[in-house]
């Protein structure tokens, strides 16, 4: 019986996903990866984070987004999985928003992390 769990996300771009993980201090491995789980069980994913305990955290394309795949009993991160996903989603969204604002000709003139953990952006664009 497999111990791997999958958690749906709305993360659709692997490059932004890998960059967000890197910004969080992880070293994601992209491309086809074998994730290690309970008693040597393996599952394929397109991105992996290796954990010191020998179990991996990964992201697998499900046809519409990258879902998190891991053995939750062997979760070995400094935050619970829910908080990890919240932080990752925030970083991913920030990258997406910044890319869209640049594409539309805006510049970020202020970026502030608030005490509640949210990020405030002020963007401007000069119309000439």
Coordinates of C-alpha atoms in Angstrom, one line a residue:
X1 CA 0.0 0.0 0.0
X2 CA 1.3 3.4 -1.0
X3 CA 2.0 6.0 1.7
X4 CA 2.2 8.9 -0.8
X5 CA -0.4 11.6 -0.5
X6 CA -1.3 14.2 -3.2
X7 CA -2.5 17.7 -2.5
X8 CA -4.0 19.8 -5.3
X9 CA -2.6 23.2 -6.0
X10 CA -3.2 26.0 -8.6
X11 CA 0.5 26.1 -9.5
X12 CA 0.8 25.8 -13.3
X13 CA 4.3 27.0 -14.3
X14 CA 7.2 24.8 -13.3
X15 CA 9.8 27.6 -13.8
X16 CA 7.9 29.9 -11.4
X17 CA 7.3 27.0 -9.0
X18 CA 11.0 26.1 -8.9
X19 CA 12.0 29.8 -8.5
X20 CA 9.5 30.3 -5.7
X21 CA 11.0 27.2 -3.9
X22 CA 14.5 28.5 -4.4
X23 CA 13.4 31.9 -2.9
X24 CA 12.1 29.9 0.1
X25 CA 15.6 28.4 0.6
X26 CA 15.0 25.0 -1.1
X27 CA 17.1 23.4 -3.9
X28 CA 14.5 22.0 -6.3
X29 CA 15.5 19.4 -8.8
X30 CA 13.5 19.7 -12.0
X31 CA 12.8 17.2 -14.8
X32 CA 11.6 13.6 -14.4
X33 CA 12.4 12.7 -10.8
X34 CA 11.9 9.6 -8.7
X35 CA 10.5 10.6 -5.2
X36 CA 11.4 8.3 -2.3
X37 CA 8.9 7.4 0.3
X38 CA 8.1 4.9 3.0
X39 CA 10.2 1.7 2.8
X40 CA 11.8 2.5 -0.5
X41 CA 8.5 3.2 -2.4
X42 CA 9.0 5.4 -5.4
X43 CA 6.7 7.6 -7.4
X44 CA 7.5 9.9 -10.4
X45 CA 7.2 13.7 -10.3
X46 CA 8.5 16.6 -12.4
X47 CA 10.1 18.4 -9.5
X48 CA 11.7 17.1 -6.2
X49 CA 12.9 18.5 -2.9
X50 CA 15.2 16.0 -1.2
X51 CA 14.7 15.8 2.6
X52 CA 17.5 14.7 5.0
X53 CA 15.4 11.7 6.2
X54 CA 15.4 10.0 2.8
X55 CA 11.8 10.9 1.9
X56 CA 11.1 13.5 -0.8
X57 CA 8.6 16.2 -1.4
X58 CA 7.7 16.6 -5.1
X59 CA 5.3 18.2 -7.5
X60 CA 3.7 16.2 -10.3
X61 CA 1.7 17.5 -13.3
X62 CA -1.9 16.2 -13.3
X63 CA -2.9 17.7 -16.6
X64 CA -3.9 21.1 -15.3
X65 CA -1.6 22.0 -12.4
X66 CA 1.3 20.7 -10.3
X67 CA 0.1 18.8 -7.2
X68 CA 2.2 18.2 -4.2
X69 CA 3.2 14.6 -3.7
X70 CA 4.9 13.3 -0.5
X71 CA 4.6 10.8 2.3
X72 CA 3.0 13.1 4.9
X73 CA 4.1 10.7 7.7
X74 CA 7.7 11.5 6.7
X75 CA 7.2 15.2 6.3
X76 CA 10.5 16.7 7.5
X77 CA 10.2 20.5 7.0
X78 CA 10.3 23.2 9.7
X79 CA 6.7 24.2 9.1
X80 CA 3.5 22.0 8.7
X81 CA 2.5 21.1 5.1
X82 CA -0.4 23.6 5.2
X83 CA 1.9 26.5 6.1
X84 CA 4.5 25.3 3.5
X85 CA 1.9 25.4 0.8
X86 CA 0.6 28.8 1.9
X87 CA 4.1 30.3 1.8
X88 CA 4.8 28.6 -1.6
X89 CA 1.6 29.8 -3.1
X90 CA 2.3 33.4 -1.9
X91 CA 5.8 33.4 -3.4
X92 CA 4.5 31.8 -6.6
X93 CA 1.7 34.4 -6.8
X94 CA 4.1 37.3 -6.2
X95 CA 6.3 36.1 -9.1
X96 CA 3.3 35.8 -11.4
X97 CA 2.0 39.3 -10.4
X98 CA 5.4 40.9 -10.9
X99 CA 5.8 39.3 -14.3
X100 CA 2.3 40.5 -15.4
X101 CA 3.0 44.0 -14.1
X102 CA 6.3 44.2 -16.0
X103 CA 4.6 42.9 -19.2
X104 CA 2.0 45.7 -18.9
X105 CA 4.7 48.3 -18.5
X106 CA 4.4 48.9 -14.7
X107 CA 7.3 49.2 -12.4
X108 CA 7.3 48.2 -8.7
X109 CA 8.1 51.3 -6.6
X110 CA 7.4 49.7 -3.3
X111 CA 7.2 46.2 -1.9
X112 CA 6.5 45.7 1.8
X113 CA 6.1 42.6 3.9
X114 CA 3.4 43.3 6.5
X115 CA 3.2 42.0 10.1
X116 CA 0.4 39.6 9.1
X117 CA 2.6 38.0 6.5
X118 CA 1.0 39.6 3.5
X119 CA 3.0 41.5 0.8
X120 CA 1.9 44.9 -0.3
X121 CA 3.0 46.2 -3.7
X122 CA 2.8 49.7 -5.2
X123 CA 3.3 49.8 -8.9
X124 CA 3.4 52.8 -11.3
X125 CA 3.3 53.3 -15.0
X126 CA 4.0 56.5 -16.9
X127 CA 1.7 57.1 -19.8
X128 CA 3.3 59.3 -22.3

